[in-house]
Coordinates of C-alpha atoms (C1' of nucleotides) in Angstrom, one line a residue:
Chain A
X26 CA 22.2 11.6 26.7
X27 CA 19.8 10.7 24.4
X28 CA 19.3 7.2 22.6
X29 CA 23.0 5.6 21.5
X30 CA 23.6 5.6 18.3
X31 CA 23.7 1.8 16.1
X32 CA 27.1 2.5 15.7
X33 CA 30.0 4.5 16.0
X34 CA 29.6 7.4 14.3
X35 CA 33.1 8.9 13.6
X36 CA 34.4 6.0 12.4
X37 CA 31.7 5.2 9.8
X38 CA 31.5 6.9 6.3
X39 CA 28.4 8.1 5.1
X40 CA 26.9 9.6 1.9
X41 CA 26.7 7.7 -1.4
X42 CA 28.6 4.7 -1.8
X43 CA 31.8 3.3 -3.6
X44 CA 32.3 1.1 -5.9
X45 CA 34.4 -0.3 -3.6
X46 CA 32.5 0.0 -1.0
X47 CA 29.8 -2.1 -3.2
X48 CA 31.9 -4.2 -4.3
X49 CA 33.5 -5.3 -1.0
X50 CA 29.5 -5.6 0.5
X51 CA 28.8 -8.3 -1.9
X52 CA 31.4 -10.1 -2.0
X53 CA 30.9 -10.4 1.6
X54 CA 27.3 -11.6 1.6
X55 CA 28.1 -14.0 -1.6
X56 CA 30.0 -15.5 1.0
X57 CA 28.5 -15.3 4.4
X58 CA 25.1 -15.0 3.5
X59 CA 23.0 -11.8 5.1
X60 CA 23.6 -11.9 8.8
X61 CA 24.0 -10.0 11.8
X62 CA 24.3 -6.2 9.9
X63 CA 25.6 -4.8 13.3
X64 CA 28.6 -7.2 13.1
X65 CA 28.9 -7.2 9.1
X66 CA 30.6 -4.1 8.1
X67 CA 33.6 -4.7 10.6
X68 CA 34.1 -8.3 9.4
X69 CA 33.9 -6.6 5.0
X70 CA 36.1 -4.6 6.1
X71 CA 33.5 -1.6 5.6
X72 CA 33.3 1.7 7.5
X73 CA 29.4 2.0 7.2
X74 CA 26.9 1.7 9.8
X75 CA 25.3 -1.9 9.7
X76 CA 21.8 -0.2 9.1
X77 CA 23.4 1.6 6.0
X78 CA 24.8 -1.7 4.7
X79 CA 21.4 -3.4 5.0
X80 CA 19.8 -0.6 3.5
X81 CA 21.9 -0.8 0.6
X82 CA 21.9 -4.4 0.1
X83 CA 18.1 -4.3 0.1
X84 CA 17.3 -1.6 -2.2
X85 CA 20.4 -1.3 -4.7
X86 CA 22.6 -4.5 -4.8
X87 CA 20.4 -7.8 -4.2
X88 CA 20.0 -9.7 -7.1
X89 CA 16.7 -10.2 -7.8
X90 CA 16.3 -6.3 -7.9
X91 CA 13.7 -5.3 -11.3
X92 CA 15.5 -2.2 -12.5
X93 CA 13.9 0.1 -14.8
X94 CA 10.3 2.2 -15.1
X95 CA 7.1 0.5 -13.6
X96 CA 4.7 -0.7 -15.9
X97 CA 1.2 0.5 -15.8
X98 CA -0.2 -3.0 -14.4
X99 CA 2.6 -2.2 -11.5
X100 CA 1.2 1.1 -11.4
X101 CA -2.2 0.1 -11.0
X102 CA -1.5 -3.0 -8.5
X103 CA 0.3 -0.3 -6.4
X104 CA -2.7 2.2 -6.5
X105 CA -4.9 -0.8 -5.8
X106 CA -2.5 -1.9 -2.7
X107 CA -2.6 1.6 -1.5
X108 CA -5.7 1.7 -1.3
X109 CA -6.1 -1.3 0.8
X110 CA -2.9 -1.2 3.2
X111 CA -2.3 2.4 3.5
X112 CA 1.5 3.6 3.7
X113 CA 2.9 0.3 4.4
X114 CA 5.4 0.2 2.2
X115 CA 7.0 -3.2 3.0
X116 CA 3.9 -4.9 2.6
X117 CA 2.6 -3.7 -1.1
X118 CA 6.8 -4.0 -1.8
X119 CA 6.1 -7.7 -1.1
X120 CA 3.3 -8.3 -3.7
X121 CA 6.2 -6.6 -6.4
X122 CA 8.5 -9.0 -6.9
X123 CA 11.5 -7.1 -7.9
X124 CA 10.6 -3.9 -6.0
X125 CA 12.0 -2.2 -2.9
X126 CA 9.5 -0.2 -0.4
X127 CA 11.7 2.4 -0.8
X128 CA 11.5 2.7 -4.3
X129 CA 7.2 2.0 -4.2
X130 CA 7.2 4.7 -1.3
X131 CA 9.9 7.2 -4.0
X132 CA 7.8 6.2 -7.1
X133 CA 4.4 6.8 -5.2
X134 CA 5.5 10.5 -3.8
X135 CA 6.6 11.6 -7.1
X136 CA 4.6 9.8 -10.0
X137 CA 1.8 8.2 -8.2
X138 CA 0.3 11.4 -6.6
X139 CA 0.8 13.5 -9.4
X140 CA -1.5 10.6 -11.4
X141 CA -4.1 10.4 -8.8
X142 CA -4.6 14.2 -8.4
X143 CA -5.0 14.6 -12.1
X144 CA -7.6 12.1 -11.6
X145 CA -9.5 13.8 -9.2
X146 CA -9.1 11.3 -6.9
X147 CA -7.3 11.9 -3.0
X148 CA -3.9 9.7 -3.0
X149 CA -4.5 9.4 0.4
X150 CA -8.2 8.6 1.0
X151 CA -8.8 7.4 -2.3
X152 CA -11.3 8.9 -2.9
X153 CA -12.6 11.7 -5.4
X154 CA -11.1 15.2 -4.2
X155 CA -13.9 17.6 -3.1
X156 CA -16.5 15.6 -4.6
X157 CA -20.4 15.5 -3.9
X158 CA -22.4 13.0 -5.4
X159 CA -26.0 13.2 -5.6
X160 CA -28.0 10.1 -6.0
X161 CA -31.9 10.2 -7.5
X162 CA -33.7 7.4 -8.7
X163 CA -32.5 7.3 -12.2
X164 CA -29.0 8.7 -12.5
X165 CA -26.1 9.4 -10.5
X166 CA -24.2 12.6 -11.0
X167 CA -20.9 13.2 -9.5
X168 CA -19.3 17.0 -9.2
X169 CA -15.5 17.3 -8.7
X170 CA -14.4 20.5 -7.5
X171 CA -10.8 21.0 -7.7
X172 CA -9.1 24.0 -6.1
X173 CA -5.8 23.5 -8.1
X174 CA -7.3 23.9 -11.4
X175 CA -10.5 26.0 -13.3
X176 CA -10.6 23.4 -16.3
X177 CA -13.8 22.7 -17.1
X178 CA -13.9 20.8 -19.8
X179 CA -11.1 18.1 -18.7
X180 CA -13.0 17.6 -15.4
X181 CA -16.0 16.6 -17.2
X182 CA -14.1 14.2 -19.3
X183 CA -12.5 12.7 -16.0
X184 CA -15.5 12.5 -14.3
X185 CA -17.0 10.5 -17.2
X186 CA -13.7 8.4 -16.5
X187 CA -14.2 7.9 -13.3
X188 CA -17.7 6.9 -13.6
X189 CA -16.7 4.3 -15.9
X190 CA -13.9 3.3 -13.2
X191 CA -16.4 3.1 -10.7
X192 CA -18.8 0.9 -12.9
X193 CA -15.6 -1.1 -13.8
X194 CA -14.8 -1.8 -9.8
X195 CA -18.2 -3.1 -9.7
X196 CA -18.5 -5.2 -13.0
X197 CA -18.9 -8.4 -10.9
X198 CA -22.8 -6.9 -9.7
X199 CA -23.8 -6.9 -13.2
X200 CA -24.6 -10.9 -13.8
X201 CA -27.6 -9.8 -11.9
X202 CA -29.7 -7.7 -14.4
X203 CA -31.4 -5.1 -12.0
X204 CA -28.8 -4.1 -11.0
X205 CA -27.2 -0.8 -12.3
X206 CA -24.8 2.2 -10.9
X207 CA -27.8 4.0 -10.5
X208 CA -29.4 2.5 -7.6
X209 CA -25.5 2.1 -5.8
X210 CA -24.7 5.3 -3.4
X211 CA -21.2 5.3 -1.6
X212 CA -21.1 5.2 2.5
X213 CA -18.6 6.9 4.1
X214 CA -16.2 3.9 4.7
X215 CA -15.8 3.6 0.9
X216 CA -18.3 1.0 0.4
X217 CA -21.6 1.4 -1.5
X218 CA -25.2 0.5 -0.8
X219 CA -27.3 -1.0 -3.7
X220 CA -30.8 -1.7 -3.1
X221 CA -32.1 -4.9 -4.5
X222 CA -35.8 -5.4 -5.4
X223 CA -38.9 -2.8 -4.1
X224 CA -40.3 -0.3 -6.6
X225 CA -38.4 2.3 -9.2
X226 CA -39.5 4.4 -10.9
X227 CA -40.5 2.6 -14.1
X228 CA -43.9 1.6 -13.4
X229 CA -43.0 -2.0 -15.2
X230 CA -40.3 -2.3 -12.7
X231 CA -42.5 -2.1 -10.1
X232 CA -44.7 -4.8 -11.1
X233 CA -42.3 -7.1 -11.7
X234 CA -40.9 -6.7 -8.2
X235 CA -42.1 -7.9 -4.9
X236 CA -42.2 -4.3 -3.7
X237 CA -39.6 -5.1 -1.3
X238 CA -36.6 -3.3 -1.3
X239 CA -33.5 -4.2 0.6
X240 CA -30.4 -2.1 1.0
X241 CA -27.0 -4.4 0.5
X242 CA -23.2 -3.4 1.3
X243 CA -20.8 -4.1 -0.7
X244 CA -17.1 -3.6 -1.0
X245 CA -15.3 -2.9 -4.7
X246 CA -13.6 -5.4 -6.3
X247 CA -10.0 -4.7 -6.9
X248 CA -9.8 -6.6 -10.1
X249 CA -6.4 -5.7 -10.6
X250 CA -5.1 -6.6 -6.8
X251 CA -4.7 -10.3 -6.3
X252 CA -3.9 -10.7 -2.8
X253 CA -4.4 -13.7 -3.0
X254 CA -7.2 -13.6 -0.7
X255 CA -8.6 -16.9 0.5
X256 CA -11.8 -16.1 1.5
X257 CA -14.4 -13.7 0.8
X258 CA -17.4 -13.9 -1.6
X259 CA -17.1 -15.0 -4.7
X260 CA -19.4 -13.4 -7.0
X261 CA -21.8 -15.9 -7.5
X262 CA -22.1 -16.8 -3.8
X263 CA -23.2 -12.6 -3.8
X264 CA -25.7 -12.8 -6.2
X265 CA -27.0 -16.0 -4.9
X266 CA -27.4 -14.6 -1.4
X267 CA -29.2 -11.5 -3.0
X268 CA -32.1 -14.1 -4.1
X269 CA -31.7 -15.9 -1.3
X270 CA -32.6 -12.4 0.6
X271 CA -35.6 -11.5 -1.8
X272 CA -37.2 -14.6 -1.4
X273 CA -37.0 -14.2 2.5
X274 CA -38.5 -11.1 2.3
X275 CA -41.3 -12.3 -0.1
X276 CA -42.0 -15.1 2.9
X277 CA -42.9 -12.5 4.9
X278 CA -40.3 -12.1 6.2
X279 CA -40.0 -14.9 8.5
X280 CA -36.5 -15.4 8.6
X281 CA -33.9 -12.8 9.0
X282 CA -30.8 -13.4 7.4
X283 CA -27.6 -10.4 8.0
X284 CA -25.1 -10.6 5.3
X285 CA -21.8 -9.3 6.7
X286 CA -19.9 -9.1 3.6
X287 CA -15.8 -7.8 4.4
X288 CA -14.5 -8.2 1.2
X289 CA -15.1 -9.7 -1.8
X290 CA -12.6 -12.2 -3.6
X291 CA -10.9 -11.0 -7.1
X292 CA -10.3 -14.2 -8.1
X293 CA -13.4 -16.9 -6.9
X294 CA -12.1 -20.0 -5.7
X295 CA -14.4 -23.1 -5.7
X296 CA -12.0 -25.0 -2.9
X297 CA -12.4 -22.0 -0.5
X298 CA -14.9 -22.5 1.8
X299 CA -17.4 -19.3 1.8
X300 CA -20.4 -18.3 4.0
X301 CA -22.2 -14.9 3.9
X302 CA -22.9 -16.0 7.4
X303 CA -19.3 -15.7 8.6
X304 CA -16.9 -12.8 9.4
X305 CA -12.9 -13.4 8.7
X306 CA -10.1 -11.7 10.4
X307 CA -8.3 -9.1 8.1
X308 CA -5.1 -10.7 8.9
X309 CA -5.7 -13.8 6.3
X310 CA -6.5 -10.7 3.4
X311 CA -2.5 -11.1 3.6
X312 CA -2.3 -15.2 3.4
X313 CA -0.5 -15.6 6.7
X314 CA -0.3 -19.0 7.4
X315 CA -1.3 -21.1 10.5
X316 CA 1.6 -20.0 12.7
X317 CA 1.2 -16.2 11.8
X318 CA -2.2 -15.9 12.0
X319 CA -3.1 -13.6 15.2
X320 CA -3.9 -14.7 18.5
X321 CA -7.6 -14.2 17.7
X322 CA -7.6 -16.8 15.1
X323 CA -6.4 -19.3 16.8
X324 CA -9.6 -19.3 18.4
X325 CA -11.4 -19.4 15.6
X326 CA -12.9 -22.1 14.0
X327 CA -10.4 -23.7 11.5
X328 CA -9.9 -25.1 7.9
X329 CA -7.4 -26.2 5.5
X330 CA -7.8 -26.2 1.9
X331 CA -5.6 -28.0 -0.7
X332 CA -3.3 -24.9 -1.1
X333 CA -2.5 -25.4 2.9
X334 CA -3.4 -22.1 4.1
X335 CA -5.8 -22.0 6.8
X336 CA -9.3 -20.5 6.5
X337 CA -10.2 -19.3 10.3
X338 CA -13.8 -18.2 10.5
X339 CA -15.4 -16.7 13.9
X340 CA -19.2 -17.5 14.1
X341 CA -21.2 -14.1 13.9
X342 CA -22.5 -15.7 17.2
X343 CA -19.3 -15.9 19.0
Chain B
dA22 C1' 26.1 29.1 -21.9
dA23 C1' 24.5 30.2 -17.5
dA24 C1' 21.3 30.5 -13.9
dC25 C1' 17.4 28.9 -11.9
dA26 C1' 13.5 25.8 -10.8
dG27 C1' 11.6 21.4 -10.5
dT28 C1' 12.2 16.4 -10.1
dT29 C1' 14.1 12.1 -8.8
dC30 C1' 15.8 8.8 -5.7
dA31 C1' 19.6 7.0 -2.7
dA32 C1' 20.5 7.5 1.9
dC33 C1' 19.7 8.9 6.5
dC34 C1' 17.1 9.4 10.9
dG35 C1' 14.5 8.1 14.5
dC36 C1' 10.8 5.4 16.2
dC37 C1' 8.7 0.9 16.7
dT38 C1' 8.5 -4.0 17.3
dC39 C1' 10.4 -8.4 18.2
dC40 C1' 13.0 -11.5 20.7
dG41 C1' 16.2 -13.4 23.8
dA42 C1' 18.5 -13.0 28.3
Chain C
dT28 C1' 8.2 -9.2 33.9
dT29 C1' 11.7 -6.1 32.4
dC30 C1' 15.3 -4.6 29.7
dG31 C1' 18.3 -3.9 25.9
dG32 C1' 20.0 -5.1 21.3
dA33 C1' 18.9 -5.8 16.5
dG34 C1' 16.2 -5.4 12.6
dG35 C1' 12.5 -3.2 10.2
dC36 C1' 9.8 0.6 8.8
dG37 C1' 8.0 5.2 7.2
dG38 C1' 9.1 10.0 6.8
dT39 C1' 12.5 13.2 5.4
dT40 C1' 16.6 15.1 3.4
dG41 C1' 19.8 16.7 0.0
dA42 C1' 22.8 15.7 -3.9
dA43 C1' 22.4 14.8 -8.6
dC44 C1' 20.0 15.3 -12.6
dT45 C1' 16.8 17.4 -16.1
dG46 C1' 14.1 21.0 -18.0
dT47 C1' 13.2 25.9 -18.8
dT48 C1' 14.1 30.6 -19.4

DNA sequence: AAACAGTTCAACCGCCTCCGA
DNA sequence: TTCGGAGGCGGTTGAACTGTT
């Protein structure tokens, strides 16, 4: 019993392929084109299993294939990726042109781990292994245990790099001049908190503020992932809604504004339409367009910019 | 030179989703 | 609505390769 196999087993070769074998599999799809893969290795004249001629057409012999070591911008985009999708092989494969997910999901198990461990930070959670971070009101220390190693003196070096990492992911917060990694703890889903405005504890500070102080949420910005996301918050539409938010609260408070901020944009595009006011569904992080989108966003409400995707927006009221 | 250990990566396996009947 | 086939995906395997002793 049991589920039936794709194909008939007995009759099908298996192992690494021929020269031959590739040669016949191309010539095949040069011709017909890529097809039914059930059908296709009976009409090359191939005793392979349709799924094992797919597989090798897609991740050895297509054309457009990039051969050769990843790059450290690849490696980078891929760690960025990663860190946004998950395992989802296929999808961060599409963002490398040139790249198979089996060779992202190879590469990542035996380079990419290996880099991120030394690092100190989790592959899988992304974040640093072990670590506890204590935040005070003038400086941020970070402590990286790591169970797999005693030394000392490179942890301290990479936890000065990954301080300057984390200031890096955060470089678009620093056109506003009060704010510094110091007043910026992390949450638990990976975000941080920086509270704009109220006292510190330089006394000057505290004059020059309202005495007001108002915890934000914001999300890193992969500057090295371009996903082409079409919405999100540029970073002048951030800081702008920070003043916008101390100026509420020095009016008393008589308005009460909630930023829901779900990600922020790496590259700011003045012909996407942006509101702090509005939440987006994840699915456009990936630039589906219209007739992907999800059922939800078809009920959203609905925009079109000049690069034809469409924005769809869902009214925090909704 | 040989044996062994560690690493790489192509290929396989089985599950899941989609789509048409 | 249900069912089955096909394609797609992520996890795993194992042969080939490389480095070390």
């Amino acid at each position: 019993m049991g589920r039936s196999p794709c194909c008939e087993k007995e009759h099908t070769n298996k192992g690494a392929w021929t020269k031959e074998e590739d040669e016949r599999l191309i010539n095949y799809i040069k011709a017909h084109g890529e097809g039914c893969w059930r059908s296709l290795p009976k009409a090359a004249g191939l005793l392979r299993c349709g799924k094992s001629c797919r597989l090798r057409w897609i991740n050895y012999l297509r054309p457009d294939l990039k051969r050769g070591n990843f790059s450290d911008e690849e490696d980078e985009l891929i760690i960025n990726l990663h860190s946004l999708l998950g395992n989802k092989w296929s999808l961060i494969a599409a963002r490398l042109p040139g790249r198979t997910d089996n060779e992202i999901k190879n590469y990542w198990n035996t380079h990419i781990k290996r880099k991120l461990f030394i690092r100190g930070i989790d592959p899988q959670t992304h974040r640093p292994l072990k670590s506890t971070t204590t935040t005070t009101s003038s400086s941020t220390t970070t402590t990286i245990t790591n169970s797999t190693t005693n030394k000392n003196t490179k942890l301290d070096t990479k936890r000065s790099t990954d301080f300057q990492l984390e200031e890096q992911n955060y470089s678009f917060l620093q056109v506003q001049p009060e704010f510094t990694m110091s007043n910026m703890t992390k949450t638990e889903n990976n975000s941080r908190i920086i509270k704009v405005g109220g006292s510190s504890d330089s006394a000057e500070d505290s004059n020059s503020s309202s005495g007001v102080t108002t915890e934000l949420e914001v999300y890193p910005d992969h500057k090295l992932v371009n996903l082409e996301l079409s919405i999100g918050l540029p970073c002048q539409s951030l800081v702008s809604s920070i003043n916008n938010l101390k100026q509420a609260k020095q009016q008393e408070q008589e308005e009460v504004v909630t930023h829901q901020l779900f990600e922020t944009s790496t590259t700011p595009t003045s012909s996407a339409p942006v509101s702090v006011h509005k939440a987006a569904c994840l699915c456009y992080k990936l630039g589906f367009k219209n007739s992907q989108a999800c059922s939800s966003c078809n009920a959203m409400e609905k925009t079109v910019t000049a690069d034809n995707l469409h924005r769809f927006y869902r009214p925090l009221d909704a």
